[in-house]
PDB file of C-alpha atoms in Angstrom:
ATOM      1  CA  MET A   7      88.137  91.333  89.885  1.00  0.00           C
ATOM      2  CA  LEU A   8      91.174  92.532  91.792  1.00  0.00           C
ATOM      3  CA  VAL A   9      94.132  93.644  89.712  1.00  0.00           C
ATOM      4  CA  PRO A  10      97.421  94.193  91.568  1.00  0.00           C
ATOM      5  CA  LEU A  11      98.885  97.589  90.711  1.00  0.00           C
ATOM      6  CA  ASP A  12     101.928  99.417  91.972  1.00  0.00           C
ATOM      7  CA  ASP A  13     103.378 102.373  90.074  1.00  0.00           C
ATOM      8  CA  GLU A  14     102.594 101.068  86.597  1.00  0.00           C
ATOM      9  CA  LEU A  15      99.486 102.031  84.641  1.00  0.00           C
ATOM     10  CA  LEU A  16      96.414  99.903  84.053  1.00  0.00           C
ATOM     11  CA  LEU A  17      94.865 100.175  80.613  1.00  0.00           C
ATOM     12  CA  ILE A  18      91.205  99.138  80.416  1.00  0.00           C
ATOM     13  CA  ARG A  19      90.031  99.151  76.841  1.00  0.00           C
ATOM     14  CA  ARG A  20      86.793  98.295  75.071  1.00  0.00           C
ATOM     15  CA  GLY A  21      87.319  98.857  71.387  1.00  0.00           C
ATOM     16  CA  ASP A  22      88.656 102.368  70.908  1.00  0.00           C
ATOM     17  CA  PRO A  23      87.469 103.925  74.209  1.00  0.00           C
ATOM     18  CA  PHE A  24      89.689 103.334  77.214  1.00  0.00           C
ATOM     19  CA  LEU A  25      90.453 104.214  80.805  1.00  0.00           C
ATOM     20  CA  LEU A  26      94.000 104.554  82.087  1.00  0.00           C
ATOM     21  CA  VAL A  27      94.336 103.965  85.814  1.00  0.00           C
ATOM     22  CA  ALA A  28      97.169 104.754  88.213  1.00  0.00           C
ATOM     23  CA  LYS A  29      97.576 104.751  91.978  1.00  0.00           C
ATOM     24  CA  ALA A  30      98.761 107.744  93.960  1.00  0.00           C
ATOM     25  CA  PRO A  31     102.102 106.958  95.611  1.00  0.00           C
ATOM     26  CA  GLU A  32     101.676 109.460  98.421  1.00  0.00           C
ATOM     27  CA  LEU A  33      99.221 111.864  99.982  1.00  0.00           C
ATOM     28  CA  PHE A  34      98.857 115.173  98.175  1.00  0.00           C
ATOM     29  CA  VAL A  35      96.318 117.943  97.664  1.00  0.00           C
ATOM     30  CA  LEU A  36      94.555 118.099  94.319  1.00  0.00           C
ATOM     31  CA  CYS A  37      93.255 121.579  93.630  1.00  0.00           C
ATOM     32  CA  ILE A  38      90.041 121.749  91.621  1.00  0.00           C
ATOM     33  CA  GLU A  39      89.732 125.133  89.935  1.00  0.00           C
ATOM     34  CA  THR A  40      86.269 126.324  88.978  1.00  0.00           C
ATOM     35  CA  TYR A  41      85.456 129.658  87.347  1.00  0.00           C
ATOM     36  CA  ASP A  42      85.000 131.383  90.710  1.00  0.00           C
ATOM     37  CA  LYS A  43      86.659 129.330  93.419  1.00  0.00           C
ATOM     38  CA  GLU A  44      89.240 126.736  94.321  1.00  0.00           C
ATOM     39  CA  LEU A  45      88.241 123.480  95.979  1.00  0.00           C
ATOM     40  CA  CYS A  46      90.836 121.199  97.537  1.00  0.00           C
ATOM     41  CA  GLN A  47      90.640 117.438  97.539  1.00  0.00           C
ATOM     42  CA  THR A  48      92.997 115.335  99.592  1.00  0.00           C
ATOM     43  CA  VAL A  49      94.292 112.449  97.525  1.00  0.00           C
ATOM     44  CA  GLU A  50      95.424 109.673  99.837  1.00  0.00           C
ATOM     45  CA  ALA A  51      98.224 107.249  99.092  1.00  0.00           C
ATOM     46  CA  GLY A  52      96.676 104.435  97.083  1.00  0.00           C
ATOM     47  CA  ASP A  53      93.817 106.495  95.681  1.00  0.00           C
ATOM     48  CA  LEU A  54      93.079 106.148  91.985  1.00  0.00           C
ATOM     49  CA  ILE A  55      93.926 108.639  89.290  1.00  0.00           C
ATOM     50  CA  VAL A  56      91.995 107.842  86.122  1.00  0.00           C
ATOM     51  CA  ALA A  57      92.131 109.309  82.640  1.00  0.00           C
ATOM     52  CA  SER A  58      89.258 108.596  80.282  1.00  0.00           C
ATOM     53  CA  ALA A  59      89.279 108.681  76.507  1.00  0.00           C
ATOM     54  CA  PRO A  60      85.639 108.203  75.461  1.00  0.00           C
ATOM     55  CA  GLU A  61      86.520 108.032  71.756  1.00  0.00           C
ATOM     56  CA  GLY A  62      89.940 106.517  72.223  1.00  0.00           C
ATOM     57  CA  GLY A  63      93.165 108.139  71.124  1.00  0.00           C
ATOM     58  CA  ASP A  64      96.824 108.020  71.983  1.00  0.00           C
ATOM     59  CA  VAL A  65      97.466 106.264  75.278  1.00  0.00           C
ATOM     60  CA  ARG A  66     100.503 108.522  75.769  1.00  0.00           C
ATOM     61  CA  GLN A  67      98.172 111.515  75.956  1.00  0.00           C
ATOM     62  CA  ALA A  68      96.252 109.809  78.758  1.00  0.00           C
ATOM     63  CA  GLU A  69      99.526 108.916  80.467  1.00  0.00           C
ATOM     64  CA  ILE A  70     100.560 112.572  80.400  1.00  0.00           C
ATOM     65  CA  LEU A  71      97.219 113.559  81.935  1.00  0.00           C
ATOM     66  CA  VAL A  72      97.580 110.950  84.664  1.00  0.00           C
ATOM     67  CA  GLU A  73     101.165 111.922  85.458  1.00  0.00           C
ATOM     68  CA  LEU A  74     100.371 115.644  85.500  1.00  0.00           C
ATOM     69  CA  VAL A  75      98.132 114.835  88.452  1.00  0.00           C
ATOM     70  CA  ARG A  76      99.950 111.894  90.047  1.00  0.00           C
ATOM     71  CA  THR A  77     103.517 113.123  89.790  1.00  0.00           C
ATOM     72  CA  TYR A  78     103.266 116.873  89.335  1.00  0.00           C
ATOM     73  CA  HIS A  79     100.047 117.543  91.283  1.00  0.00           C
ATOM     74  CA  GLN A  80      98.757 119.786  88.511  1.00  0.00           C
ATOM     75  CA  PRO A  81      95.379 121.333  89.404  1.00  0.00           C
ATOM     76  CA  VAL A  82      92.267 120.106  87.633  1.00  0.00           C
ATOM     77  CA  PHE A  83      90.212 122.739  85.849  1.00  0.00           C
ATOM     78  CA  VAL A  84      86.430 122.550  85.733  1.00  0.00           C
ATOM     79  CA  ILE A  85      84.550 124.555  83.130  1.00  0.00           C
ATOM     80  CA  PRO A  86      80.988 125.859  83.382  1.00  0.00           C
ATOM     81  CA  LYS A  87      78.147 123.991  81.728  1.00  0.00           C
ATOM     82  CA  ASP A  88      77.569 125.006  78.093  1.00  0.00           C
ATOM     83  CA  HIS A  89      81.169 126.151  77.794  1.00  0.00           C
ATOM     84  CA  PRO A  90      82.472 125.488  74.258  1.00  0.00           C
ATOM     85  CA  GLY A  91      85.663 124.060  75.726  1.00  0.00           C
ATOM     86  CA  SER A  92      83.843 120.794  76.499  1.00  0.00           C
ATOM     87  CA  ALA A  93      84.017 120.001  72.793  1.00  0.00           C
ATOM     88  CA  ARG A  94      87.827 120.257  72.876  1.00  0.00           C
ATOM     89  CA  LEU A  95      88.283 117.730  75.650  1.00  0.00           C
ATOM     90  CA  SER A  96      89.120 114.416  74.067  1.00  0.00           C
ATOM     91  CA  MET A  97      90.331 113.132  77.426  1.00  0.00           C
ATOM     92  CA  VAL A  98      89.479 113.952  81.028  1.00  0.00           C
ATOM     93  CA  VAL A  99      90.960 113.013  84.387  1.00  0.00           C
ATOM     94  CA  SER A 100      89.598 112.218  87.826  1.00  0.00           C
ATOM     95  CA  ALA A 101      90.943 111.110  91.204  1.00  0.00           C
ATOM     96  CA  GLY A 102      89.605 109.459  94.322  1.00  0.00           C
ATOM     97  CA  SER A 103      89.264 106.245  96.278  1.00  0.00           C
ATOM     98  CA  ALA A 104      86.615 105.191  93.766  1.00  0.00           C
ATOM     99  CA  VAL A 105      85.888 106.418  90.268  1.00  0.00           C
ATOM    100  CA  ILE A 106      82.628 105.822  88.427  1.00  0.00           C
ATOM    101  CA  PRO A 107      82.512 106.196  84.636  1.00  0.00           C
ATOM    102  CA  LYS A 108      79.370 107.936  83.404  1.00  0.00           C
ATOM    103  CA  CYS A 109      78.366 108.694  79.845  1.00  0.00           C
ATOM    104  CA  ASP A 110      75.561 111.126  80.679  1.00  0.00           C
ATOM    105  CA  ILE A 111      77.633 114.000  82.034  1.00  0.00           C
ATOM    106  CA  VAL A 112      79.156 116.856  80.121  1.00  0.00           C
ATOM    107  CA  ARG A 113      82.898 116.687  79.810  1.00  0.00           C
ATOM    108  CA  GLY A 114      84.946 118.900  82.042  1.00  0.00           C
ATOM    109  CA  THR A 115      82.021 120.355  83.976  1.00  0.00           C
ATOM    110  CA  HIS A 116      81.957 118.241  87.129  1.00  0.00           C
ATOM    111  CA  PRO A 117      84.106 119.041  90.140  1.00  0.00           C
ATOM    112  CA  GLU A 118      82.886 115.788  91.715  1.00  0.00           C
ATOM    113  CA  GLN A 119      85.971 113.668  91.365  1.00  0.00           C
ATOM    114  CA  ASP A 120      84.274 110.320  91.882  1.00  0.00           C
ATOM    115  CA  VAL A 121      82.693 110.471  88.429  1.00  0.00           C
ATOM    116  CA  ILE A 122      84.358 110.641  85.058  1.00  0.00           C
ATOM    117  CA  CYS A 123      82.971 111.070  81.580  1.00  0.00           C
ATOM    118  CA  ALA A 124      83.408 107.848  79.641  1.00  0.00           C
ATOM    119  CA  SER A 125      82.003 105.928  76.723  1.00  0.00           C
ATOM    120  CA  GLU A 126      78.619 104.322  77.402  1.00  0.00           C
ATOM    121  CA  GLU A 127      80.261 100.890  77.131  1.00  0.00           C
ATOM    122  CA  PHE A 128      81.894 101.633  80.497  1.00  0.00           C
ATOM    123  CA  GLY A 129      78.579 102.395  82.193  1.00  0.00           C
ATOM    124  CA  ASN A 130      78.485  99.213  84.272  1.00  0.00           C
ATOM    125  CA  LEU A 131      82.120  99.386  85.346  1.00  0.00           C
ATOM    126  CA  ARG A 132      83.249 100.677  88.736  1.00  0.00           C
ATOM    127  CA  LEU A 133      86.797 101.225  89.928  1.00  0.00           C
ATOM    128  CA  SER A 134      87.805 101.149  93.585  1.00  0.00           C
ATOM    129  CA  SER A 135      91.141 101.412  95.262  1.00  0.00           C
ATOM    130  CA  VAL A 136      92.090  98.419  97.376  1.00  0.00           C
ATOM    131  CA  HIS A 137      95.327  97.686  99.169  1.00  0.00           C
ATOM    132  CA  GLY A 138      97.924  96.786  96.568  1.00  0.00           C
ATOM    133  CA  GLY A 139      95.684  97.174  93.565  1.00  0.00           C
ATOM    134  CA  VAL A 140      92.432  98.098  91.899  1.00  0.00           C
ATOM    135  CA  GLU A 141      89.046  96.440  92.269  1.00  0.00           C
ATOM    136  CA  ILE A 142      87.199  96.403  88.952  1.00  0.00           C
ATOM    137  CA  SER A 143      83.492  95.786  89.396  1.00  0.00           C
ATOM    138  CA  LEU A 144      81.919  94.599  86.196  1.00  0.00           C
ATOM    139  CA  PRO A 145      79.087  92.213  85.306  1.00  0.00           C
ATOM    140  CA  GLU A 146      80.591  88.838  84.468  1.00  0.00           C
ATOM    141  CA  SER A 147      78.750  88.825  81.152  1.00  0.00           C
ATOM    142  CA  GLU A 148      80.651  91.936  80.054  1.00  0.00           C
ATOM    143  CA  GLU A 149      84.158  90.905  81.085  1.00  0.00           C
ATOM    144  CA  LYS A 150      84.883  89.350  77.686  1.00  0.00           C
ATOM    145  CA  PHE A 151      84.436  92.700  75.942  1.00  0.00           C
ATOM    146  CA  PHE A 152      87.241  94.402  77.864  1.00  0.00           C
ATOM    147  CA  SER A 153      90.971  94.071  77.499  1.00  0.00           C
ATOM    148  CA  ILE A 154      92.962  94.845  80.616  1.00  0.00           C
ATOM    149  CA  SER A 155      96.713  95.259  80.520  1.00  0.00           C
ATOM    150  CA  LYS A 156      99.499  96.971  82.400  1.00  0.00           C
ATOM    151  CA  ILE A 157     101.935  99.401  80.867  1.00  0.00           C
ATOM    152  CA  GLN A 158     104.980 100.983  82.387  1.00  0.00           C
ATOM    153  CA  THR A 159     104.947 104.706  82.876  1.00  0.00           C
ATOM    154  CA  THR A 160     107.567 106.612  80.926  1.00  0.00           C
ATOM    155  CA  VAL A 161     107.830 109.236  83.671  1.00  0.00           C
ATOM    156  CA  ALA A 162     110.821 108.639  85.893  1.00  0.00           C
ATOM    157  CA  ARG A 163     109.687 108.214  89.485  1.00  0.00           C
TER     158      ARG A 163
ATOM    159  CA  MET B  23      75.254 107.952  73.960  1.00  0.00           C
ATOM    160  CA  CYS B  24      77.860 109.968  75.724  1.00  0.00           C
ATOM    161  CA  SER B  25      76.648 113.521  75.722  1.00  0.00           C
ATOM    162  CA  GLY B  26      79.977 115.122  74.927  1.00  0.00           C
ATOM    163  CA  ALA B  27      79.697 118.868  74.651  1.00  0.00           C
ATOM    164  CA  GLY B  28      76.382 120.631  74.821  1.00  0.00           C
ATOM    165  CA  GLY B  29      74.423 117.467  75.473  1.00  0.00           C
ATOM    166  CA  PHE B  30      72.066 116.374  78.170  1.00  0.00           C
ATOM    167  CA  ASP B  31      73.478 116.623  81.646  1.00  0.00           C
ATOM    168  CA  VAL B  32      72.244 114.864  84.745  1.00  0.00           C
ATOM    169  CA  GLU B  33      71.809 116.412  88.139  1.00  0.00           C
ATOM    170  CA  LEU B  34      74.063 114.398  90.347  1.00  0.00           C
ATOM    171  CA  THR B  35      72.653 113.533  93.739  1.00  0.00           C
ATOM    172  CA  GLN B  36      75.991 113.795  95.460  1.00  0.00           C
ATOM    173  CA  ARG B  37      76.894 117.473  95.435  1.00  0.00           C
ATOM    174  CA  LEU B  38      80.105 118.814  96.810  1.00  0.00           C
ATOM    175  CA  LYS B  39      79.907 120.411 100.219  1.00  0.00           C
ATOM    176  CA  PRO B  40      83.173 122.264 100.696  1.00  0.00           C
ATOM    177  CA  LYS B  41      84.146 123.482 104.159  1.00  0.00           C
ATOM    178  CA  LYS B  42      86.498 126.348 104.907  1.00  0.00           C
ATOM    179  CA  TYR B  43      89.696 125.699 106.811  1.00  0.00           C
ATOM    180  CA  LYS B  44      92.623 127.681 108.123  1.00  0.00           C
ATOM    181  CA  CYS B  45      96.068 126.145 108.333  1.00  0.00           C
ATOM    182  CA  ARG B  46      97.696 126.344 111.750  1.00  0.00           C
ATOM    183  CA  SER B  47     101.144 126.094 110.228  1.00  0.00           C
ATOM    184  CA  CYS B  48     101.109 128.769 107.497  1.00  0.00           C
ATOM    185  CA  GLY B  49      97.843 130.621 108.057  1.00  0.00           C
ATOM    186  CA  ALA B  50      96.475 129.883 104.590  1.00  0.00           C
ATOM    187  CA  THR B  51      92.712 129.593 104.242  1.00  0.00           C
ATOM    188  CA  PHE B  52      91.205 127.146 101.794  1.00  0.00           C
ATOM    189  CA  GLU B  53      88.080 125.176 100.969  1.00  0.00           C
ATOM    190  CA  SER B  54      88.250 121.412 101.041  1.00  0.00           C
ATOM    191  CA  VAL B  55      85.758 118.767  99.997  1.00  0.00           C
ATOM    192  CA  SER B  56      87.650 116.029 101.824  1.00  0.00           C
ATOM    193  CA  LYS B  57      87.045 114.491 105.231  1.00  0.00           C
ATOM    194  CA  HIS B  58      90.793 114.660 105.698  1.00  0.00           C
ATOM    195  CA  PRO B  59      91.660 118.269 104.812  1.00  0.00           C
ATOM    196  CA  VAL B  60      95.267 119.104 104.062  1.00  0.00           C
ATOM    197  CA  CYS B  61      96.646 122.587 103.463  1.00  0.00           C
ATOM    198  CA  PRO B  62      97.306 123.063  99.735  1.00  0.00           C
ATOM    199  CA  THR B  63     100.002 125.638 100.465  1.00  0.00           C
ATOM    200  CA  CYS B  64     102.267 123.841 102.957  1.00  0.00           C
ATOM    201  CA  GLN B  65     100.777 120.312 102.996  1.00  0.00           C
ATOM    202  CA  SER B  66     100.180 120.515 106.746  1.00  0.00           C
ATOM    203  CA  GLU B  67      97.418 118.362 108.174  1.00  0.00           C
ATOM    204  CA  SER B  68      97.133 120.711 111.140  1.00  0.00           C
ATOM    205  CA  VAL B  69      94.097 122.744 110.120  1.00  0.00           C
ATOM    206  CA  ASP B  70      91.021 124.194 111.787  1.00  0.00           C
ATOM    207  CA  GLU B  71      87.564 124.494 110.311  1.00  0.00           C
ATOM    208  CA  VAL B  72      86.359 128.073 110.161  1.00  0.00           C
ATOM    209  CA  CYS B  73      82.746 129.185 110.015  1.00  0.00           C
TER     210      CYS B  73
END
């Protein structure tokens, strides 16, 4: 399904877990900081910026994560595997022309920005940027389990 | 089950292949994983790949 999206936020929820999706308004460089190097990813206008809350939580926290990247171009930090910090990450963020939720990756450890740690209920969902909106690929039989709504960002743009 | 911390991790088939670039505008060197590299220091798109 295609959902039109401008500068508002798209909330995709299934029970407590949710994804919060935004579109980049302009081209910018997202720096991905690993323990020993910096990788740069060009985020194109219209690309997706997605925050994931695998156990749910406050949507405002996810909004802050999204806006730190979308508006303030805050670098993303990637931690090594087996780092205890993974346990502290209740929400994670990713950016790209497409974002694929996966439940079998360790939080915060993947510099690949086309995957994001999410609840297993999101395993069959795919998000792609399309002109003027977001394409949500989801088996028709699962659509009824998701609630999809738009919320306005509280960050002045 | 989502693995969360300390759980099973998959080996992703698509690994990042960063390339090194030098900005023609400001001289900064950086590594980019994008097909469309942009200088993170001055936002210039005028960059050269360096070996």
